[in-house]
Short mmCIF file of C-alpha atoms and ligand atoms in Angstrom, two decimals:
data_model
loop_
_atom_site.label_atom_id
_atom_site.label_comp_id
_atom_site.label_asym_id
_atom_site.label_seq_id
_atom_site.Cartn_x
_atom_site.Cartn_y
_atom_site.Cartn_z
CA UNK A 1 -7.65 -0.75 15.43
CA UNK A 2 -6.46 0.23 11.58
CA UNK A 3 -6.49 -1.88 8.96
CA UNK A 4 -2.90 -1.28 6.78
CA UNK A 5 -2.79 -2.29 2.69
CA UNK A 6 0.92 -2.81 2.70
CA UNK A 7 2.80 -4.74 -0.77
CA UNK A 8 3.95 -3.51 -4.21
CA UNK A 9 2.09 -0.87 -7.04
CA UNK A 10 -0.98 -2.80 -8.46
CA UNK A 11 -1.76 -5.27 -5.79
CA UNK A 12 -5.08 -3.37 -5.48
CA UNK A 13 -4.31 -1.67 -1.96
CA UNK A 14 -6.30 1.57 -3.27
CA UNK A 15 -9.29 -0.46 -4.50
CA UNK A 16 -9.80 -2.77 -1.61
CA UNK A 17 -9.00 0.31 0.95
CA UNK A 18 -11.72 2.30 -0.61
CA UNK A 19 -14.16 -0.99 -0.70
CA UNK A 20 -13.22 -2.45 2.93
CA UNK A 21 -13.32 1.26 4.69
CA UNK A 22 -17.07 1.78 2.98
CA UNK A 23 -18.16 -1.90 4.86
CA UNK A 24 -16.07 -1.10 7.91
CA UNK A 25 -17.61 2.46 8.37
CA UNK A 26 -14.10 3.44 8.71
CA UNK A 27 -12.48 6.52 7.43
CA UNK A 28 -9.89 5.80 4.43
CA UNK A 29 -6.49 6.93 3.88
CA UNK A 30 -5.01 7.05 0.97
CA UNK A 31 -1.12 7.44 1.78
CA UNK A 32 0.03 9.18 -1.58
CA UNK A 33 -2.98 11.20 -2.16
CA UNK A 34 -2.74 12.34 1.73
CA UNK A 35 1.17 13.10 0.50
CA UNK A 36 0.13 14.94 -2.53
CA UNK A 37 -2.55 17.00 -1.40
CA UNK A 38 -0.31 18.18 1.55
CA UNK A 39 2.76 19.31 -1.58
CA UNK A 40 0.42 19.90 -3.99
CA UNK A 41 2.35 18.03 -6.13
CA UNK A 42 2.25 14.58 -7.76
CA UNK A 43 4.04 11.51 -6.37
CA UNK A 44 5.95 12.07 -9.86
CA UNK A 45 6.83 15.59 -9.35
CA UNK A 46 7.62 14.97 -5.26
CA UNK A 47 10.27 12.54 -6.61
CA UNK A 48 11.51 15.01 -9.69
CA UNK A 49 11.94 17.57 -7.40
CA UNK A 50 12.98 16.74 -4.52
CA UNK A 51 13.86 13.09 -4.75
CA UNK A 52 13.05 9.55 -3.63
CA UNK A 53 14.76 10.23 0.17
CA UNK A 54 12.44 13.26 1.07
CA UNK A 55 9.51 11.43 -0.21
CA UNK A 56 10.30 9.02 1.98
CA UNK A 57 10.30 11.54 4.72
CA UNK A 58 7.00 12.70 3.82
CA UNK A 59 5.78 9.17 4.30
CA UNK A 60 7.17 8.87 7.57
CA UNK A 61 6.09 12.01 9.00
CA UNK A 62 2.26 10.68 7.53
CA UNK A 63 2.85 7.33 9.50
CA UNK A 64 3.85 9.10 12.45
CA UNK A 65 0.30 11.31 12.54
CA UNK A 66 -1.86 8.32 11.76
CA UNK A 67 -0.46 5.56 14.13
CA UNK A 68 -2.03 7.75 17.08
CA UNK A 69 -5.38 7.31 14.96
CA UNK A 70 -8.25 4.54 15.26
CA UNK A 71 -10.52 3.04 12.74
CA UNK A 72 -8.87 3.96 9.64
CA UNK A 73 -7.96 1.74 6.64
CA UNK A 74 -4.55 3.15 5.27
CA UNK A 75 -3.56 2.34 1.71
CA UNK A 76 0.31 2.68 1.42
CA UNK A 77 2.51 3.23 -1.11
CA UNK A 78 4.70 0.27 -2.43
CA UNK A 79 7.61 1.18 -0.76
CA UNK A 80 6.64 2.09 2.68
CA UNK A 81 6.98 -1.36 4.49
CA UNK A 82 10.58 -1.51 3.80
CA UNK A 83 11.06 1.42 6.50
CA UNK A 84 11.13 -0.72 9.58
CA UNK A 85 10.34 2.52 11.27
CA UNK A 86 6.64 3.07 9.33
CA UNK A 87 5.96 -0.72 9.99
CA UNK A 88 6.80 -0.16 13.86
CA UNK A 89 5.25 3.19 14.37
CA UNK A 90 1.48 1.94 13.09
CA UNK A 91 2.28 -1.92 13.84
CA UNK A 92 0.69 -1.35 17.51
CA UNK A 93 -2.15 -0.03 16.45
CA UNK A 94 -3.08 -1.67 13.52
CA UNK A 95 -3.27 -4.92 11.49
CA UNK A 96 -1.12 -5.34 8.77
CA UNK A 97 -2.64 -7.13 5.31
CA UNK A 98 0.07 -7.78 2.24
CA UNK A 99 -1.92 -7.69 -1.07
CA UNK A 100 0.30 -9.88 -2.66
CA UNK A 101 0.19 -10.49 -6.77
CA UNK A 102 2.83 -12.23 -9.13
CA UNK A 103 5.56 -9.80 -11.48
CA UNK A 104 2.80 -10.37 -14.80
CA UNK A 105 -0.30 -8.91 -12.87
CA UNK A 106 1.65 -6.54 -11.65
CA UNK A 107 3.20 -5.84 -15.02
CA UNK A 108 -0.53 -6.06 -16.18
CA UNK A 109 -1.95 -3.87 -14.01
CA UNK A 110 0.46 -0.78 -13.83
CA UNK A 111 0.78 -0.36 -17.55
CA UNK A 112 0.07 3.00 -18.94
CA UNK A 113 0.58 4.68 -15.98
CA UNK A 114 3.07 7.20 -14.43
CA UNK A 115 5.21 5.46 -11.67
CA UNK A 116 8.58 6.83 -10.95
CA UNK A 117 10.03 3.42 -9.94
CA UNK A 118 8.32 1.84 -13.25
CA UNK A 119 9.32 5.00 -15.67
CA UNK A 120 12.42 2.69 -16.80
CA UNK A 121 12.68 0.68 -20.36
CA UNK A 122 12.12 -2.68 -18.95
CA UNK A 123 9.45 -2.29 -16.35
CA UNK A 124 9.70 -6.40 -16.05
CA UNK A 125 12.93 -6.50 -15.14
CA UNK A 126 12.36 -3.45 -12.62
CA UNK A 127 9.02 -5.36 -11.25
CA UNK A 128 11.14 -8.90 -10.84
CA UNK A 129 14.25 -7.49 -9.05
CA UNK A 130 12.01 -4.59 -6.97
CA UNK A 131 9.60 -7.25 -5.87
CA UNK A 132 12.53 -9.57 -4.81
CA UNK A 133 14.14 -7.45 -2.44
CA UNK A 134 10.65 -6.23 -1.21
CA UNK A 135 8.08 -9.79 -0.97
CA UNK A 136 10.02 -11.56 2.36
CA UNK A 137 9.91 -7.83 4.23
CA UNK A 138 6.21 -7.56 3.02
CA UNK A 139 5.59 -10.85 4.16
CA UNK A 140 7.61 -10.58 7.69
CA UNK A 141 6.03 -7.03 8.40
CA UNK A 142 2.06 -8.66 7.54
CA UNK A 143 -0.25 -10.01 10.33
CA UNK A 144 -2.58 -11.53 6.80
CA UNK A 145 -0.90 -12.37 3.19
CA UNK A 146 -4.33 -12.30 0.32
CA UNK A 147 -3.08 -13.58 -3.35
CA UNK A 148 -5.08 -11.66 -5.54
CA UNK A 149 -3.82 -12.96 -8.61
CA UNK A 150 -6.97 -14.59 -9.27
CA UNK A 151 -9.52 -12.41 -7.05
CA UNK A 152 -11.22 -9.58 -7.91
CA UNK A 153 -10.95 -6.59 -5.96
CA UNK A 154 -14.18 -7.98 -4.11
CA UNK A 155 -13.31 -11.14 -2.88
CA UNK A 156 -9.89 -9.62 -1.79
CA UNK A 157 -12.06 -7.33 0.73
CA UNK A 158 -14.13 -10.32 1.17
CA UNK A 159 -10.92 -12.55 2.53
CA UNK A 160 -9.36 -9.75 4.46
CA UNK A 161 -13.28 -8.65 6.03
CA UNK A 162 -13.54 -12.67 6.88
CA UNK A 163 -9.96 -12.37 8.96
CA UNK A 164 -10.80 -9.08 10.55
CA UNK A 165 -13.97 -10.24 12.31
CA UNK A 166 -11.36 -12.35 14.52
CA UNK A 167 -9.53 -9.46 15.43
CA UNK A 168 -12.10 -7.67 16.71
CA UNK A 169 -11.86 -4.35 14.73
C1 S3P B 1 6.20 3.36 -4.65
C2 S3P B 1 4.85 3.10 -4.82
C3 S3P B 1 3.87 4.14 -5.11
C4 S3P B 1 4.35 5.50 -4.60
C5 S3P B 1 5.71 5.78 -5.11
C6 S3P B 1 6.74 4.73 -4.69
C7 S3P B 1 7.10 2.23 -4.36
O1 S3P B 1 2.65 3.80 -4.49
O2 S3P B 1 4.32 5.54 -3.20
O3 S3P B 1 5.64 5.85 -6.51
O4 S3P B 1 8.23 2.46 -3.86
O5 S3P B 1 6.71 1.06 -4.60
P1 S3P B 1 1.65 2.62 -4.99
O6 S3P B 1 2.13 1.34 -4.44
O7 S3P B 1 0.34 3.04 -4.40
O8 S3P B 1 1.66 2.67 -6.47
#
């Protein structure tokens, strides 16, 4: 069993990987790193380069060697649940947990920092209409849902630890 941090940039996924892998004794994956180590390249410069679509491929390919995996916790990027193919290819081995957090913490907590989706004037705007498209397939493709608005990046592992002792990780 893997546990998967799936929802949008700044929900915490990296934080809460890193914490609930350390408690699990499970090895942690960090999906862009894992991407950018392999290129050598920033997320940034993957999708200056060579654009969005063959990061996307990238992403894919990374699902594809992981589902076989056990007993990681896999932070994704923000827009790797809307590939029904990612979701299905580590869905059967792994439970899915959506970090979820409102447009102004997200806002809040991406700001000063080098997104390619959120390099744009408004980043509000961007947030509001990226996050509508993206919440009901985060929410359809997630086994938990954790608001973390108001949580800090401890009690989010806390809730999701809480959950995974019933599935018998
Ligand atoms: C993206 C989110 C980023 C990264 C890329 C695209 C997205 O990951 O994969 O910039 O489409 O939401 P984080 O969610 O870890 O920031």
């Amino acid at each position: 069993m893997n546990i998967v941090l799936i929802g949008f940039m700044g929900a915490g996924k990296t934080t809460v990987g890193r914490m609930l892998a350390e408690r699990l004794g499970y090895a942690f994956v960090d999906m862009d790193e894992e991407i950018e180590r392999a290129a050598g390249l920033s997320v940034a410069m993957i999708f200056d380069r060579y654009g969005e679509a063959a990061f996307r491929d990238r992403e894919t390919a990374l699902t594809e060697r992981l589902a076989g995996k056990d007993n990681l916790v896999v932070s994704c990027g923000g827009g790797w649940a809307m590939n029904p193919v990612n979701v299905a290819a580590m869905g059967a081995s792994s439970k899915l947990v959506y970090l979820r957090a409102s447009p102004e913490t997200i806002v809040r907590r991406t700001g000063g920092d080098s997104r390619p989706l959120l390099n744009v004037a408004d980043r509000g705007a961007r947030v509001a209409s990226l996050l509508e498209a993206r919440a009901p397939v985060y929410m359809g493709a997630a086994d938990l849902a954790v608001d973390t608005d108001k949580l800090t990046p401890e009690q989010v592992s806390e809730r999701v630890l809480e959950e995974a002792e019933t599935w018998a990780v």
